[in-house]
Amino acid sequence: MSKIIKNLKQFSTSNDRFEGAHLLCPGCAHSIIVRELLNCTDDNLVIANATGCLEVCTAVYPHTSWDASWIHIGFENAATAASGAEAMYKTLKRKGRLKEPDKPVKFIAFGGDGATYDIGFQFLSGAVERGHDFTYVCLDNEVYANTGGQRSSSTPRGASTTTTPAGRVSYGKKRYKKDMVAIMAAHGAPYVAQVAPNKWKDMVKKYQKALSTEGPVYINAMSACTTEWKFPADQTIDVSDLGTDSLVFPLYEIENGHKLTITYRPRNIVPVRDYLGVQGRFKHLFKKENQHIIDEMQKAVNEKWELLQRREEAGI
Amino acid sequence: MEFLGWDQLEAGAVIPSFEDKNSDIVKLKQEERNYAKTNSYTASVADWRVFKPVFNKDVCIDCQNCWVFCPDTAIVARDKDMLGIDYDHCKGCGICAEVCPTNPKSLIMFFENDDNDTALSQWPEKKKKEK
């Protein structure tokens, strides 16, 4: 049975299963996202973690920050490890060899955007197609932050990274971000959602729905990265606020591959320019010769928002 | 604690989080748990800080915004009350001070070497709303 969380005060009585003194940067949104997922349920958890910031920082020998079963796996196969564990659990349950067969167990896989959008893509696709009962959470910080800030296919257009540096010749990455949520919805996954750490209630609601859904679930979590997005460590929640309010990261969910629901409509929509302005990786876009990129980005965001609203109305 | 070198560890080695085998860990508060020495709860990142948050109980309304947004599990909240900051695990990022909604803020960042009592005596007055 899922835990009932009415308000923040009640939520704060949860006993944390993700311990402090991990080595993620101060102000990293990864741990906010992970903590909320681990706090929103009382069930036992089996967690597979793809290589990335989260994995290398939470299990530095001799310490571990996880109070749940956690497996360190290669860059590409978090989804594979979770589906394998789930298949074994089902088999043992059928054969009656589990010590506590009545205890609910949830299977979770964590991956960064590199592990999800690029390297682990076919493995995730396979696991979703096979229909394993697990939840895949992509911590989307739009860059390979762990290895020094290389571009990934999640990096947005115009961002300066170490492999797409902005300068006299280039304005940064030239391609748009891959729409992973739509791709996973197209797999026919029963539940796909996009969350952001600043909207904690929306996030908890979606997590609980995800964990109670039978079948593969994909969650794309916006994770503001202080180091690679280049903003001060205490601004994580403010930058996330700008991301959701400017609709660069619209919060919505898709059920059964088609039923789209927008879960957060900002009261005042902020221009994309404000969201870009607080981040050092977009600093060069405010030069005179690059201004047209901002206008193009605003146009793309508007079109995406229009499309989401139309899809929600039509229910297809 | 004795640490093994990289060439002494076996492939597939397990790091335990707790000394005992308790499968109901979610029902225990952090101070009731029997942490193993390999749990990062026993470690400290206090030396990362340049600024530290100082907590003023008198202004706090127990909204728990700091608890939910703390990336380092460093806000101690028990039974819906905000008790204070776990200075062993706080890295001084300043998110808690930023999300604090009270006026004046009940969490303010001070320089790491400042004394907490001195900091509390310098607490700012309530700001009037600008018209």
XYZ file of C-alpha atoms in Angstrom:
447
model
C 0.000 0.000 0.000
C 1.314 3.394 -0.803
C 2.072 5.913 1.878
C -0.369 8.821 2.270
C 1.313 12.210 2.073
C -1.022 15.141 2.594
C 1.343 17.997 3.276
C 4.965 18.866 3.778
C 4.809 18.620 7.592
C 3.537 15.086 7.383
C 6.062 14.240 4.664
C 8.860 15.436 6.953
C 8.157 12.616 9.413
C 9.564 10.147 6.844
C 12.752 8.445 7.914
C 15.420 9.084 5.319
C 16.935 6.126 3.543
C 19.433 8.204 1.592
C 22.186 9.292 3.955
C 24.188 12.481 3.964
C 27.943 12.824 3.531
C 27.785 11.567 -0.043
C 30.168 13.446 -2.316
C 27.758 15.158 -4.722
C 28.464 18.866 -5.209
C 26.877 21.252 -2.694
C 23.515 22.274 -4.126
C 23.169 19.272 -6.446
C 19.568 18.531 -7.398
C 20.258 14.794 -7.853
C 20.039 14.098 -4.143
C 16.839 16.145 -3.737
C 15.180 13.995 -6.410
C 16.508 10.718 -4.988
C 15.600 11.590 -1.394
C 12.024 12.361 -2.355
C 11.658 9.091 -4.219
C 13.008 7.083 -1.289
C 10.858 9.005 1.207
C 7.582 8.699 -0.682
C 7.275 4.961 -0.045
C 7.637 2.524 2.849
C 8.144 -0.509 0.622
C 11.456 -2.293 0.330
C 13.474 -1.106 -2.617
C 15.895 -2.681 -5.042
C 17.864 0.000 -6.814
C 20.076 -0.310 -9.871
C 22.265 2.668 -10.613
C 23.978 3.388 -13.908
C 27.388 5.041 -13.857
C 27.127 8.778 -13.485
C 27.432 11.477 -10.854
C 24.944 9.806 -8.538
C 26.639 6.433 -8.655
C 30.248 7.548 -8.244
C 29.414 10.021 -5.472
C 27.163 7.894 -3.279
C 29.333 4.797 -3.128
C 32.901 5.931 -2.640
C 34.813 3.116 -0.965
C 34.534 2.438 1.979
C 31.232 4.289 2.342
C 27.736 3.828 0.962
C 24.910 6.346 1.274
C 22.111 3.882 0.538
C 19.977 2.231 3.198
C 18.295 0.062 0.574
C 19.594 -2.733 -1.668
C 21.635 -0.938 -4.254
C 23.683 -2.286 -7.122
C 26.458 -0.512 -8.952
C 26.219 -1.438 -12.611
C 27.829 -0.310 -15.865
C 27.050 2.874 -17.739
C 24.506 1.311 -20.068
C 22.617 -1.327 -18.132
C 20.713 0.109 -15.164
C 17.451 -0.890 -16.860
C 18.828 -4.373 -17.586
C 19.929 -4.906 -13.966
C 16.560 -3.773 -12.628
C 14.654 -5.996 -15.037
C 16.901 -8.973 -14.226
C 16.373 -8.504 -10.488
C 12.643 -8.191 -11.051
C 12.500 -11.358 -13.154
C 14.442 -13.285 -10.500
C 12.187 -11.963 -7.741
C 9.104 -13.151 -9.623
C 10.596 -16.585 -10.189
C 11.601 -17.030 -6.543
C 8.162 -15.906 -5.450
C 6.516 -18.442 -7.751
C 8.731 -21.208 -6.397
C 7.999 -20.135 -2.820
C 11.610 -19.505 -1.941
C 11.302 -15.930 -0.657
C 11.839 -15.368 3.070
C 9.199 -12.622 3.297
C 6.907 -13.221 0.320
C 4.201 -10.794 1.454
C 6.441 -7.765 1.717
C 6.059 -5.447 -1.262
C 9.260 -4.775 -3.161
C 9.747 -2.057 -5.753
C 12.402 -2.051 -8.443
C 13.997 1.229 -9.373
C 16.714 2.161 -11.833
C 18.551 5.466 -11.761
C 20.503 6.835 -14.679
C 21.852 10.196 -15.692
C 20.919 11.714 -19.010
C 24.052 10.259 -20.601
C 23.124 6.787 -19.404
C 19.517 7.209 -20.537
C 19.483 9.324 -23.675
C 22.693 7.968 -25.224
C 24.508 4.985 -23.801
C 21.734 3.007 -22.124
C 19.089 3.833 -24.700
C 18.710 0.439 -26.371
C 18.822 -1.382 -23.016
C 16.098 0.837 -21.595
C 14.092 0.405 -24.768
C 14.419 -3.386 -24.478
C 13.453 -3.464 -20.811
C 10.354 -1.339 -21.467
C 9.396 -3.513 -24.425
C 9.708 -6.686 -22.300
C 7.297 -5.096 -19.838
C 9.198 -5.581 -16.584
C 7.641 -4.035 -13.492
C 10.157 -1.330 -12.664
C 10.543 2.440 -12.474
C 13.302 4.131 -14.419
C 14.260 7.587 -13.191
C 16.432 9.681 -15.483
C 18.261 12.449 -13.611
C 18.376 14.846 -16.519
C 21.092 17.450 -16.004
C 21.578 17.867 -19.750
C 25.314 17.182 -19.790
C 27.913 14.510 -18.925
C 28.691 16.273 -15.658
C 30.702 13.450 -14.125
C 33.369 13.373 -16.828
C 33.821 17.110 -17.209
C 30.818 18.486 -19.059
C 30.652 16.932 -22.515
C 27.519 17.361 -24.615
C 24.880 14.640 -24.474
C 21.835 14.267 -26.689
C 19.870 15.866 -23.873
C 21.882 19.102 -23.993
C 19.647 21.930 -25.234
C 20.427 24.038 -28.280
C 22.790 26.928 -27.627
C 24.432 25.471 -24.507
C 28.181 25.757 -24.256
C 29.811 22.476 -23.185
C 33.398 21.259 -23.321
C 32.773 19.464 -26.628
C 30.552 22.198 -28.102
C 32.321 25.300 -26.799
C 30.894 28.694 -27.640
C 33.246 31.230 -29.157
C 33.885 33.265 -32.293
C 32.835 30.464 -34.654
C 30.076 28.654 -32.777
C 27.222 29.501 -30.414
C 27.398 26.121 -28.652
C 25.347 23.027 -29.386
C 23.467 23.309 -32.663
C 20.952 20.499 -32.276
C 17.786 20.493 -30.215
C 17.235 18.267 -27.207
C 15.916 14.744 -27.785
C 12.309 14.316 -26.641
C 12.847 11.251 -24.472
C 9.428 11.419 -22.774
C 7.687 11.125 -26.134
C 9.976 8.271 -27.166
C 9.220 6.302 -24.000
C 5.501 7.000 -24.378
C 5.727 5.657 -27.913
C 7.013 2.385 -26.440
C 3.574 2.010 -24.897
C 4.842 2.295 -21.320
C 1.839 2.477 -18.954
C 3.127 5.616 -17.259
C 5.607 8.263 -18.355
C 6.098 11.592 -16.614
C 8.326 14.625 -16.338
C 9.093 16.008 -12.867
C 11.113 18.848 -11.343
C 12.515 19.004 -7.783
C 11.051 22.427 -6.990
C 7.470 21.139 -7.318
C 7.826 18.552 -4.569
C 4.145 17.689 -4.277
C 3.727 17.098 -7.985
C 6.881 14.995 -7.870
C 5.733 12.853 -4.910
C 2.350 12.303 -6.549
C 3.979 11.124 -9.760
C 6.490 8.933 -7.929
C 3.720 7.212 -5.986
C 1.728 6.704 -9.137
C 4.828 5.344 -10.834
C 5.606 2.880 -8.042
C 2.023 1.634 -7.858
C 1.778 1.199 -11.641
C 2.391 -2.317 -12.801
C 4.762 -2.416 -15.737
C 7.635 -0.264 -16.908
C 7.551 3.399 -15.926
C 9.825 6.150 -17.157
C 10.321 9.390 -15.215
C 12.355 12.272 -16.543
C 13.543 14.429 -13.647
C 14.987 17.860 -14.329
C 18.153 18.107 -12.288
C 19.776 21.532 -12.205
C 23.581 21.142 -12.142
C 25.392 23.953 -10.363
C 28.754 23.007 -11.819
C 27.911 22.606 -15.505
C 24.956 24.981 -15.786
C 27.191 27.470 -13.973
C 25.050 29.120 -11.314
C 25.665 29.600 -7.545
C 24.970 26.546 -5.371
C 22.129 28.154 -3.412
C 20.145 28.936 -6.589
C 19.214 25.320 -7.463
C 15.542 25.660 -6.548
C 15.255 29.142 -8.100
C 16.719 27.939 -11.405
C 14.371 24.936 -11.339
C 11.487 27.338 -10.717
C 12.480 29.349 -13.785
C 12.774 26.118 -15.786
C 9.215 25.026 -14.997
C 7.692 28.516 -15.152
C 9.276 29.325 -18.515
C 7.928 25.972 -19.816
C 11.368 24.824 -20.921
C 10.556 21.884 -18.613
C 6.780 21.504 -18.763
C 5.439 19.120 -16.117
C 3.117 16.520 -17.585
C 2.388 12.820 -17.603
C 1.357 10.348 -20.287
C -0.654 7.248 -19.443
C -0.757 4.185 -21.680
C 1.171 5.944 -24.383
C -1.510 8.460 -25.307
C -3.509 10.063 -22.461
C -1.555 13.245 -21.786
C -2.244 15.391 -18.709
C -0.498 18.662 -17.913
C 0.013 18.679 -14.139
C 1.404 22.172 -13.649
C 0.316 25.360 -15.398
C 2.414 28.337 -14.297
C 0.332 31.335 -13.257
C 2.826 33.750 -14.799
C 4.745 32.344 -17.727
C 8.325 33.609 -17.603
C 10.187 34.349 -20.859
C 12.830 31.755 -21.773
C 15.333 34.645 -21.735
C 15.046 34.834 -17.919
C 15.772 31.119 -17.553
C 18.811 31.366 -19.832
C 20.067 34.543 -18.161
C 20.771 32.954 -14.773
C 22.982 30.210 -16.247
C 26.599 30.639 -17.248
C 26.366 28.034 -20.023
C 24.055 30.356 -22.009
C 26.004 33.559 -21.306
C 27.225 33.893 -24.905
C 23.652 33.900 -26.272
C 23.182 37.424 -24.925
C 25.816 38.786 -27.331
C 24.378 40.784 -30.199
C 25.180 38.204 -32.906
C 23.536 35.327 -31.015
C 20.270 36.980 -29.977
C 18.321 35.194 -32.720
C 19.017 31.841 -31.003
C 17.056 32.987 -27.951
C 14.110 33.968 -30.147
C 14.253 30.578 -31.887
C 14.331 28.806 -28.531
C 11.340 30.799 -27.306
C 9.490 29.849 -30.472
C 10.319 26.156 -30.020
C 9.152 26.255 -26.377
C 5.885 27.950 -27.375
C 5.253 25.382 -30.082
C 5.920 22.507 -27.675
C 3.544 23.992 -25.098
C 0.870 24.499 -27.757
C 1.294 20.883 -28.856
C 1.009 19.582 -25.290
C -2.161 21.567 -24.691
C -3.685 20.361 -27.943
C -2.795 16.764 -27.108
C -4.304 17.107 -23.649
C -7.529 18.464 -25.111
C -7.779 15.783 -27.743
C -6.760 12.965 -25.382
C -4.884 11.101 -28.092
C 38.649 0.419 10.457
C 40.864 -1.543 8.152
C 40.466 -0.773 4.460
C 41.290 -3.211 1.701
C 43.249 -2.116 -1.338
C 41.749 -2.231 -4.816
C 43.618 -5.451 -5.653
C 42.494 -7.173 -2.441
C 38.766 -6.639 -2.975
C 36.840 -9.411 -4.663
C 34.570 -8.700 -7.592
C 30.968 -8.419 -6.435
C 31.881 -7.332 -2.918
C 29.093 -5.916 -0.757
C 29.289 -2.878 1.547
C 26.800 -3.248 4.422
C 24.769 -0.213 5.535
C 23.882 -1.576 8.977
C 25.452 -3.803 11.616
C 22.302 -5.888 12.079
C 19.918 -7.371 9.532
C 16.830 -5.246 9.977
C 14.454 -5.257 7.047
C 12.172 -2.618 8.600
C 14.708 0.159 8.460
C 12.101 2.616 7.186
C 10.345 2.524 10.574
C 13.453 3.564 12.506
C 14.579 7.152 12.963
C 18.194 7.882 12.148
C 19.297 7.954 15.807
C 17.685 4.554 16.436
C 19.513 2.780 13.636
C 22.580 0.672 14.112
C 24.761 2.092 11.346
C 27.784 0.184 10.120
C 31.078 2.023 9.846
C 30.748 1.732 6.079
C 27.591 3.856 6.029
C 28.290 7.400 4.939
C 26.122 8.577 7.865
C 29.181 7.947 10.033
C 31.365 10.103 7.782
C 31.549 13.888 7.745
C 31.730 16.522 5.021
C 31.876 19.423 7.466
C 35.237 20.561 6.077
C 33.597 21.364 2.701
C 31.822 24.392 4.161
C 32.837 28.008 3.708
C 29.512 29.358 4.949
C 27.210 27.608 7.362
C 23.487 27.997 7.924
C 22.504 29.160 11.403
C 19.024 28.238 12.620
C 16.861 30.599 14.686
C 14.076 28.654 16.378
C 12.204 31.822 17.415
C 11.336 32.810 13.841
C 10.781 29.306 12.429
C 7.231 28.264 11.484
C 8.110 24.566 10.880
C 7.063 24.696 7.240
C 9.730 22.068 6.400
C 10.683 23.644 3.077
C 14.330 23.350 4.123
C 13.866 19.668 4.949
C 12.406 18.734 1.584
C 14.936 20.722 -0.461
C 18.091 19.840 1.499
C 20.301 17.761 -0.803
C 22.422 16.390 2.041
C 19.834 15.081 4.527
C 21.298 17.635 6.934
C 18.064 19.144 8.291
C 16.933 17.356 11.430
C 13.129 17.249 11.464
C 11.357 15.017 13.969
C 7.604 14.752 14.600
C 6.791 17.710 12.329
C 9.235 19.983 14.203
C 12.371 21.472 12.750
C 15.091 20.810 15.320
C 18.226 22.118 13.706
C 21.073 21.395 11.350
C 23.274 18.333 11.240
C 26.654 20.056 10.859
C 28.438 16.758 10.110
C 26.561 16.386 6.810
C 25.859 19.985 5.803
C 28.000 21.173 2.879
C 26.902 24.798 3.163
C 25.190 25.049 -0.228
C 22.677 27.583 1.103
C 19.515 26.160 -0.462
C 17.793 26.007 2.957
C 18.403 29.702 3.574
C 17.194 30.509 0.065
C 13.876 28.611 0.342
C 13.071 29.781 3.885
C 9.802 31.766 3.632
C 9.761 33.582 6.990
C 10.454 37.282 7.539
C 13.215 37.665 8.690
C 14.582 34.308 7.504
C 14.982 31.655 10.208
C 18.002 30.227 8.406
C 20.795 32.611 7.444
C 24.238 31.795 6.080
C 27.160 32.929 8.254
C 30.886 32.517 7.819
C 31.998 29.043 8.972
C 34.258 30.370 11.749
C 31.555 32.579 13.296
C 30.114 31.515 16.611
C 26.449 30.420 16.489
C 25.451 32.477 19.555
C 27.079 35.609 18.153
C 25.271 34.977 14.874
C 21.920 34.679 16.669
C 22.519 37.969 18.477
C 23.069 39.703 15.113
C 19.772 38.446 13.654
C 18.158 41.027 11.340
C 14.875 42.724 12.227
C 11.627 42.074 10.413
C 11.574 43.858 7.080
C 8.592 45.986 6.217
C 6.861 45.351 2.945
C 7.918 47.717 0.198
C 5.037 49.512 -1.383
